[in-house]
CSV table of C-alpha atoms in Angstrom, one decimal:
chain,number,residue,atom,x,y,z
A,1,MET,CA,33.6,-4.4,220.0
A,2,LYS,CA,32.1,-1.0,219.8
A,3,LEU,CA,32.6,1.5,222.5
A,4,ALA,CA,29.3,3.0,223.7
A,5,ILE,CA,29.2,6.5,225.0
A,6,PRO,CA,27.0,6.7,228.1
A,7,GLY,CA,24.0,9.0,227.7
A,8,PHE,CA,24.6,9.5,224.0
A,9,ALA,CA,22.1,7.2,222.2
A,10,ILE,CA,21.6,6.6,218.5
A,11,ILE,CA,18.7,9.1,218.5
A,12,ASP,CA,21.1,11.8,219.8
A,13,ARG,CA,23.5,11.2,217.0
A,14,TYR,CA,20.7,11.1,214.5
A,15,VAL,CA,19.2,14.4,215.6
A,16,ALA,CA,22.6,16.0,215.8
A,17,ARG,CA,23.4,14.9,212.2
A,18,GLU,CA,20.0,16.3,211.0
A,19,VAL,CA,20.9,19.7,212.5
A,20,LEU,CA,24.6,19.8,211.7
A,21,ALA,CA,24.2,19.1,208.0
A,22,PRO,CA,22.1,22.2,207.1
A,23,PHE,CA,24.0,24.2,209.7
A,24,ALA,CA,27.3,23.7,207.9
A,25,VAL,CA,25.7,24.6,204.5
A,26,ASP,CA,24.0,27.7,206.0
A,27,VAL,CA,27.3,28.9,207.5
A,28,GLY,CA,28.9,28.8,204.1
A,29,LEU,CA,26.1,30.4,202.2
A,30,LEU,CA,25.4,33.2,204.8
A,31,THR,CA,29.1,34.0,205.2
A,32,PHE,CA,29.5,34.2,201.4
A,33,ALA,CA,26.5,36.5,201.1
A,34,LEU,CA,28.1,38.9,203.7
A,35,VAL,CA,31.6,38.7,202.2
A,36,THR,CA,30.2,39.4,198.7
A,37,GLY,CA,29.8,43.2,199.4
A,38,LYS,CA,33.4,43.5,200.4
A,39,LEU,CA,34.6,41.2,197.7
A,40,LEU,CA,33.5,43.6,195.0
A,41,LYS,CA,35.8,46.3,196.4
A,42,LEU,CA,38.6,43.8,196.8
A,43,MET,CA,38.4,42.6,193.2
A,44,ASP,CA,38.5,46.2,192.1
A,45,MET,CA,41.8,46.5,193.9
A,46,VAL,CA,43.0,43.4,192.0
A,47,VAL,CA,41.8,44.5,188.6
A,48,ASN,CA,42.5,48.2,188.7
A,49,HIS,CA,45.3,48.7,191.3
A,50,GLY,CA,47.6,45.7,190.9
A,51,VAL,CA,47.0,44.2,194.3
A,52,SER,CA,47.9,40.4,194.3
A,53,LEU,CA,45.2,37.8,194.7
A,54,GLY,CA,47.2,36.4,197.7
A,55,GLU,CA,47.0,39.8,199.5
A,56,VAL,CA,43.2,39.9,198.8
A,57,CYS,CA,42.7,36.4,200.3
A,58,GLY,CA,44.6,37.5,203.4
A,59,ILE,CA,42.3,40.5,203.8
A,60,ILE,CA,39.2,38.3,203.4
A,61,GLY,CA,40.7,36.0,206.1
A,62,TYR,CA,40.9,38.9,208.5
A,63,ILE,CA,37.3,40.0,207.7
A,64,MET,CA,35.8,36.5,208.2
A,65,PRO,CA,35.7,36.3,212.0
A,66,ALA,CA,33.5,39.4,212.3
A,67,PHE,CA,31.1,37.9,209.7
A,68,LEU,CA,31.1,34.4,211.3
A,69,GLU,CA,30.0,35.9,214.6
A,70,LEU,CA,26.8,37.0,212.9
A,71,THR,CA,26.3,33.9,210.7
A,72,PHE,CA,26.7,31.3,213.5
A,73,PRO,CA,23.4,32.2,215.4
A,74,MET,CA,21.4,32.5,212.2
A,75,ALA,CA,22.9,29.3,210.9
A,76,VAL,CA,22.0,27.5,214.1
A,77,LEU,CA,18.4,28.7,213.9
A,78,LEU,CA,18.1,27.8,210.2
A,79,GLY,CA,19.8,24.4,210.7
A,80,VAL,CA,17.5,23.4,213.6
A,81,LEU,CA,14.4,24.7,211.7
A,82,MET,CA,15.3,22.6,208.6
A,83,GLY,CA,16.4,19.5,210.5
A,84,PHE,CA,13.3,19.4,212.7
A,85,GLY,CA,11.1,20.5,209.8
A,86,ARG,CA,12.3,17.6,207.7
A,87,MET,CA,11.8,15.1,210.6
A,88,SER,CA,8.4,16.5,211.3
A,89,SER,CA,7.2,16.5,207.7
A,90,ASP,CA,8.3,12.8,207.5
A,91,GLN,CA,6.3,12.0,210.7
A,92,GLU,CA,9.5,11.0,212.4
A,93,MET,CA,8.8,13.4,215.3
A,94,THR,CA,5.4,12.0,215.7
A,95,ALA,CA,6.7,8.5,215.8
A,96,ALA,CA,9.4,9.4,218.3
A,97,ARG,CA,6.9,11.1,220.6
A,98,ALA,CA,4.5,8.2,220.2
A,99,CYS,CA,7.3,5.9,221.6
A,100,GLY,CA,7.4,8.0,224.7
A,101,ILE,CA,10.4,10.3,223.7
A,102,SER,CA,9.5,13.8,224.9
A,103,LEU,CA,10.5,17.0,223.2
A,104,TYR,CA,12.7,17.7,226.2
A,105,ARG,CA,14.7,14.6,225.4
A,106,LEU,CA,14.9,15.4,221.7
A,107,ALA,CA,16.2,18.9,222.6
A,108,ILE,CA,19.3,17.5,224.3
A,109,PRO,CA,21.5,16.8,221.2
A,110,VAL,CA,20.4,20.2,219.7
A,111,LEU,CA,21.5,22.1,222.8
A,112,ILE,CA,24.8,20.2,222.9
A,113,VAL,CA,25.4,21.3,219.3
A,114,ALA,CA,24.4,24.8,220.2
A,115,MET,CA,26.8,24.8,223.2
A,116,GLY,CA,29.6,23.8,220.8
A,117,VAL,CA,28.8,26.7,218.5
A,118,TYR,CA,28.4,29.0,221.5
A,119,ALA,CA,32.0,28.1,222.6
A,120,VAL,CA,33.3,28.7,219.1
A,121,SER,CA,31.5,32.1,218.9
A,122,SER,CA,32.8,33.1,222.3
A,123,TYR,CA,36.4,32.3,221.2
A,124,PHE,CA,35.8,34.5,218.1
A,125,ALA,CA,34.4,37.3,220.2
A,126,PHE,CA,37.1,37.3,222.9
A,127,SER,CA,40.2,36.3,220.9
A,128,LEU,CA,40.0,35.8,217.2
A,129,ARG,CA,38.0,38.9,216.1
A,130,PRO,CA,40.2,41.4,218.0
A,131,TRP,CA,43.3,39.8,216.6
A,132,ALA,CA,41.9,39.8,213.1
A,133,ASN,CA,40.7,43.4,213.3
A,134,SER,CA,44.1,44.6,214.5
A,135,ASN,CA,45.9,42.7,211.7
A,136,LEU,CA,43.4,43.9,209.1
A,137,ARG,CA,44.2,47.5,209.8
A,138,ASN,CA,47.9,46.8,209.8
A,139,LYS,CA,47.5,44.9,206.5
A,140,LEU,CA,45.6,47.7,204.8
A,141,TYR,CA,48.0,50.3,206.0
A,142,GLU,CA,51.0,48.2,204.8
A,143,LEU,CA,49.2,47.7,201.5
A,144,SER,CA,48.6,51.4,201.0
A,145,GLU,CA,52.1,52.3,202.2
A,146,THR,CA,54.0,49.9,199.9
A,147,ARG,CA,51.6,50.1,197.0
A,148,SER,CA,50.4,53.7,196.5
A,149,SER,CA,48.6,52.5,193.4
A,150,ALA,CA,46.3,50.5,195.6
A,151,GLY,CA,44.8,53.7,196.9
A,152,LEU,CA,45.3,56.0,193.9
A,153,LYS,CA,45.7,55.7,190.2
A,154,GLU,CA,46.8,58.4,187.9
A,155,LYS,CA,44.6,60.1,185.3
A,156,ILE,CA,41.5,58.6,187.0
A,157,PHE,CA,38.9,60.0,189.4
A,158,ASN,CA,39.5,57.8,192.4
A,159,SER,CA,36.6,57.4,194.9
A,160,ASN,CA,38.2,54.7,197.1
A,161,PHE,CA,37.8,56.8,200.2
A,162,PRO,CA,34.3,57.8,201.5
A,163,GLY,CA,33.6,61.5,200.8
A,164,LEU,CA,36.7,62.0,198.7
A,165,VAL,CA,37.3,62.0,195.0
A,166,VAL,CA,41.0,62.3,194.1
A,167,TYR,CA,42.5,62.9,190.7
A,168,VAL,CA,46.2,62.7,190.1
A,169,ASN,CA,47.7,63.6,186.7
A,170,GLN,CA,51.0,61.9,187.3
A,171,MET,CA,52.5,59.7,190.0
A,172,SER,CA,56.2,58.9,190.5
A,173,ASP,CA,57.2,55.3,190.4
A,174,THR,CA,60.3,55.9,192.5
A,175,ASP,CA,58.9,58.0,195.4
A,176,SER,CA,55.6,59.2,196.8
A,177,SER,CA,55.5,62.5,194.8
A,178,LEU,CA,52.3,63.5,192.9
A,179,THR,CA,51.9,66.1,190.1
A,180,GLY,CA,48.6,67.8,189.2
A,181,VAL,CA,46.3,67.0,192.1
A,182,MET,CA,42.6,67.8,192.3
A,183,ILE,CA,40.5,66.6,195.3
A,184,SER,CA,36.8,67.0,195.9
A,185,ASP,CA,36.2,66.8,199.7
A,186,ALA,CA,32.6,66.2,200.6
A,187,ARG,CA,33.1,64.5,204.0
A,188,ASP,CA,31.5,67.4,205.8
A,189,PRO,CA,28.2,68.2,203.9
A,190,HIS,CA,28.2,71.7,205.5
A,191,ASN,CA,31.7,72.5,204.3
A,192,GLN,CA,32.4,71.0,200.8
A,193,ASN,CA,35.8,71.9,199.3
A,194,THR,CA,37.6,71.4,196.0
A,195,ILE,CA,41.3,71.4,196.3
A,196,ILE,CA,43.8,72.0,193.4
A,197,ALA,CA,47.5,71.7,193.9
A,198,LYS,CA,50.5,71.7,191.5
A,199,HIS,CA,52.4,69.0,193.5
A,200,GLY,CA,51.9,66.7,196.4
A,201,ALA,CA,53.3,63.7,198.3
A,202,MET,CA,51.9,60.7,200.1
A,203,LEU,CA,53.3,60.5,203.7
A,204,PRO,CA,52.4,57.4,205.7
A,205,ASP,CA,52.1,57.7,209.5
A,206,PRO,CA,52.8,54.3,211.2
A,207,LYS,CA,51.5,55.5,214.6
A,208,THR,CA,48.0,56.5,213.5
A,209,LYS,CA,47.8,54.1,210.6
A,210,THR,CA,46.9,56.9,208.3
A,211,ILE,CA,48.3,58.4,205.1
A,212,THR,CA,48.7,62.2,204.7
A,213,LEU,CA,48.3,63.8,201.3
A,214,ARG,CA,50.6,66.8,201.6
A,215,LEU,CA,49.8,69.3,198.9
A,216,TYR,CA,52.0,72.2,197.7
A,217,ASP,CA,51.2,75.5,195.9
A,218,GLY,CA,47.4,75.3,195.4
A,219,SER,CA,44.0,76.7,196.3
A,220,ILE,CA,40.9,75.6,198.1
A,221,PHE,CA,37.5,76.4,196.7
A,222,GLY,CA,34.9,76.1,199.4
A,223,VAL,CA,31.1,76.0,199.4
A,224,GLU,CA,28.9,76.8,202.4
A,225,PRO,CA,25.4,75.6,201.5
A,226,GLN,CA,23.8,77.0,204.6
A,227,ASN,CA,25.0,80.5,203.7
A,228,ASP,CA,24.9,80.1,200.0
A,229,ALA,CA,28.5,81.4,199.9
A,230,THR,CA,31.8,80.5,198.4
A,231,HIS,CA,35.4,81.2,199.3
A,232,VAL,CA,38.8,80.7,197.8
A,233,THR,CA,42.0,80.2,199.9
A,234,SER,CA,45.5,79.8,198.6
A,235,PHE,CA,48.1,77.8,200.3
A,236,LYS,CA,51.8,76.8,200.1
A,237,THR,CA,51.3,73.6,202.1
A,238,TYR,CA,48.2,71.7,203.0
A,239,ASP,CA,47.8,68.4,204.7
A,240,LEU,CA,44.8,66.0,204.1
A,241,SER,CA,44.6,62.8,206.2
A,242,ILE,CA,43.0,59.7,204.8
A,243,SER,CA,42.5,56.3,206.4
A,244,PRO,CA,43.3,53.2,204.2
A,245,GLU,CA,40.8,51.0,206.0
A,246,GLU,CA,37.9,53.3,205.0
A,247,SER,CA,38.1,51.9,201.5
A,248,LEU,CA,36.7,48.7,202.9
A,249,GLY,CA,34.2,50.3,205.3
A,250,VAL,CA,36.3,49.3,208.3
A,251,THR,CA,35.8,51.9,211.1
A,252,ASP,CA,38.5,52.9,213.5
A,253,VAL,CA,36.9,51.5,216.6
A,254,GLU,CA,39.6,50.6,219.0
A,255,PRO,CA,37.6,48.4,221.4
A,256,ASP,CA,37.1,45.9,218.5
A,257,GLU,CA,40.8,45.3,218.4
A,258,MET,CA,41.4,44.9,222.2
A,259,THR,CA,41.8,41.6,223.9
A,260,TYR,CA,39.6,40.9,226.9
A,261,ALA,CA,42.3,41.8,229.4
A,262,VAL,CA,43.2,45.1,227.6
A,263,LEU,CA,39.5,46.0,227.2
A,264,LYS,CA,38.8,45.4,230.9
A,265,ALA,CA,41.8,47.5,231.9
A,266,ASP,CA,40.7,50.3,229.6
A,267,ILE,CA,37.2,50.3,231.0
A,268,ALA,CA,38.5,50.4,234.6
A,269,ALA,CA,40.9,53.2,233.8
A,270,ALA,CA,38.2,55.3,232.1
A,271,ARG,CA,35.9,54.8,235.1
A,272,ALA,CA,38.6,55.8,237.5
A,273,LYS,CA,39.0,59.1,235.6
A,274,GLY,CA,35.3,59.7,235.8
A,275,LYS,CA,34.9,59.5,232.0
A,276,PRO,CA,33.4,56.2,231.2
A,277,ASP,CA,34.3,54.7,227.8
A,278,TYR,CA,30.9,53.7,226.7
A,279,ASP,CA,32.1,52.2,223.4
A,280,ALA,CA,34.5,49.9,225.3
A,281,GLU,CA,31.8,48.9,227.8
A,282,THR,CA,29.4,48.1,225.0
A,283,GLU,CA,32.0,46.0,223.3
A,284,MET,CA,32.6,44.1,226.5
A,285,ALA,CA,28.9,43.4,227.0
A,286,SER,CA,28.5,42.3,223.4
A,287,LYS,CA,31.2,39.6,223.8
A,288,PHE,CA,28.9,37.8,226.3
A,289,THR,CA,25.5,38.6,225.0
A,290,VAL,CA,25.8,38.0,221.2
A,291,PRO,CA,27.3,34.5,221.3
A,292,PHE,CA,24.5,33.5,223.8
A,293,ALA,CA,22.0,34.0,221.0
A,294,THR,CA,23.0,30.6,219.5
A,295,MET,CA,21.4,28.8,222.5
A,296,LEU,CA,18.2,30.8,222.2
A,297,PHE,CA,17.9,30.4,218.5
A,298,ALA,CA,18.5,26.6,218.9
A,299,LEU,CA,15.6,26.4,221.4
A,300,LEU,CA,13.4,28.6,219.3
A,301,GLY,CA,14.2,26.6,216.2
A,302,ILE,CA,13.0,23.3,217.8
A,303,SER,CA,9.5,24.5,218.5
A,304,LEU,CA,9.2,26.4,215.2
A,305,GLY,CA,10.6,23.4,213.3
A,306,LEU,CA,7.6,21.3,214.4
A,307,LYS,CA,5.2,23.7,212.7
A,308,PRO,CA,4.1,23.0,209.1
A,309,ALA,CA,5.5,25.1,206.3
A,310,ARG,CA,3.4,25.4,203.2
A,311,GLY,CA,6.4,27.0,201.4
A,312,GLY,CA,8.8,24.3,202.5
A,313,ASN,CA,12.4,25.2,203.2
A,314,SER,CA,12.1,28.6,201.5
A,315,GLU,CA,9.4,29.5,204.0
A,316,ARG,CA,11.6,28.4,206.9
A,317,PHE,CA,14.5,30.4,205.5
A,318,GLY,CA,12.2,33.5,205.4
A,319,VAL,CA,11.2,32.9,209.0
A,320,SER,CA,14.8,32.6,210.0
A,321,VAL,CA,15.8,35.9,208.2
A,322,ALA,CA,12.8,37.7,209.8
A,323,LEU,CA,13.7,36.5,213.3
A,324,PHE,CA,17.4,37.3,212.9
A,325,PHE,CA,16.5,40.8,211.5
A,326,LEU,CA,14.4,41.3,214.7
A,327,TYR,CA,17.3,40.2,216.9
A,328,TYR,CA,19.8,42.4,215.0
A,329,SER,CA,17.4,45.5,215.2
A,330,LEU,CA,17.0,45.0,218.9
A,331,MET,CA,20.8,44.6,219.3
A,332,ARG,CA,21.4,47.9,217.4
A,333,VAL,CA,18.9,49.7,219.6
A,334,GLY,CA,20.6,48.4,222.7
A,335,GLU,CA,24.0,49.3,221.3
A,336,THR,CA,22.9,52.8,220.6
A,337,LEU,CA,21.5,53.2,224.1
A,338,ALA,CA,24.7,51.8,225.6
A,339,GLN,CA,27.1,53.9,223.6
A,340,ARG,CA,25.2,57.1,224.4
A,341,GLY,CA,25.2,56.3,228.1
A,342,ARG,CA,21.4,56.2,228.2
A,343,LEU,CA,21.3,52.7,229.7
A,344,ASP,CA,23.8,50.4,231.4
A,345,SER,CA,25.7,48.5,228.7
A,346,TRP,CA,24.9,45.1,230.2
A,347,ILE,CA,21.2,45.8,230.3
A,348,ALA,CA,21.1,47.4,226.9
A,349,MET,CA,23.0,44.6,225.1
A,350,SER,CA,20.9,42.0,226.9
A,351,ILE,CA,17.6,43.4,225.4
A,352,PRO,CA,17.5,41.1,222.4
A,353,ASP,CA,18.6,38.1,224.5
A,354,LEU,CA,15.8,38.7,227.1
A,355,VAL,CA,13.2,39.2,224.4
A,356,PHE,CA,14.2,36.0,222.5
A,357,MET,CA,14.6,34.1,225.8
A,358,ALA,CA,11.0,34.8,226.6
A,359,LEU,CA,9.9,33.8,223.1
A,360,ALA,CA,12.0,30.6,223.0
A,361,PHE,CA,10.9,29.3,226.4
A,362,TRP,CA,7.3,30.1,225.8
A,363,PHE,CA,7.2,28.5,222.4
A,364,PHE,CA,9.2,25.5,223.6
A,365,TYR,CA,7.0,24.9,226.7
A,366,ARG,CA,3.8,25.1,224.6
A,367,ALA,CA,5.2,22.7,222.0
A,368,ALA,CA,6.5,20.2,224.7
A,369,SER,CA,3.2,20.3,226.5
A,370,ASP,CA,1.2,19.9,223.3
A,371,LYS,CA,-0.6,23.2,223.9
A,372,ALA,CA,0.5,24.8,220.6
A,373,ASP,CA,-1.5,24.7,217.4
A,374,THR,CA,0.4,22.1,215.4
A,375,GLY,CA,-1.8,22.8,212.4
A,376,ARG,CA,-0.4,26.2,211.8
A,377,GLY,CA,3.1,27.6,211.4
A,378,PRO,CA,4.7,31.1,211.7
A,379,GLY,CA,4.7,31.3,207.9
A,380,ASP,CA,0.9,31.0,207.8
A,381,ILE,CA,0.6,34.6,208.8
A,382,ILE,CA,2.2,35.6,205.5
A,383,TRP,CA,0.1,33.1,203.6
A,384,ASP,CA,-3.0,34.5,205.2
A,385,LEU,CA,-2.1,38.0,204.1
A,386,VAL,CA,-1.5,36.8,200.6
A,387,GLU,CA,-4.8,35.0,200.5
A,388,ARG,CA,-6.7,38.0,201.8
A,389,TYR,CA,-5.0,40.2,199.2
A,390,GLU,CA,-6.0,37.7,196.4
A,391,ARG,CA,-9.6,37.6,197.7
A,392,SER,CA,-9.9,41.4,197.9
A,393,ARG,CA,-8.4,41.7,194.4
A,394,GLN,CA,-10.9,39.2,193.0
A,395,ALA,CA,-13.8,40.9,194.8
A,396,ALA,CA,-12.8,44.3,193.3
């Protein structure tokens, strides 16, 4: 005897499977595409600096939550587009609606799936990503502290740290001492320096999670492009601070590492002092607004999935990328306005959600009411441009 779940019919399970299958594949592909850029730097640490493969896998694990937060909404959009596109092209959607099943009813299992993804995304934003970011910094610091060769290698121009090129003639295997050091420091384009020192040492600072290159008996050769001038300064001791996480492009943004309770307390404390922490307020708002995009993309994907696609799934993938790029661009605009204090953080970070909410509801209402042009899809705009270009080229 089978146990029936009230309100969860066969068609619900069927639609959910059609959406979940491409969603799972898209999560893997999109996440892999984002990780690839970091993977090249990590593999360089394995090949050239003796870092173990296990340590690299641990670092990738800490990076994954931040990437998954971005891939979940796009994967939902692409999964719904491909699922409904497949059912629409096989006339299954037409048959279902001919049997009296409305688009509102067909949207229920999609929205249930989207709510599940929304819950997972919220967990990532509130708990997993702050924990992962904090542990990532600790891991990179520990790696650089215990394995100096992971950050520098002797007799090679090391460019692991943005703006710095470091050459070390000899490194001690027993301590942190360096011999024959030359550094090109171009972090400040208005004040570029070349530093040469006879000796040096690597001094880790556990509190700030940085490493100080302490140099002895050397000179600084400076260039001032705006004045077309140079200067030379000799020193007995000179300290140069570098951040291990910069080698992976990980910025030192403290709100990303805070839990919800700590972040809320930090915002309240800053407001009480009369100096609002706009970065923290922006991070707090993004924890709510970014995961909500999964619901909007799911609703938008339903109506767009009913549209024909002359290019098949490749065209639907292009539409998904274009929509996500628009969302991401609007999110960056809102983030900039919020961090600069030009606009309230909640309003600024809600800009992309409000825009896509209007689009999603408008497209869905027209599709459900049979007011949309079912003969043309969003990709037809691109095809029209291609055809016009071909005609103009032939006419010329």
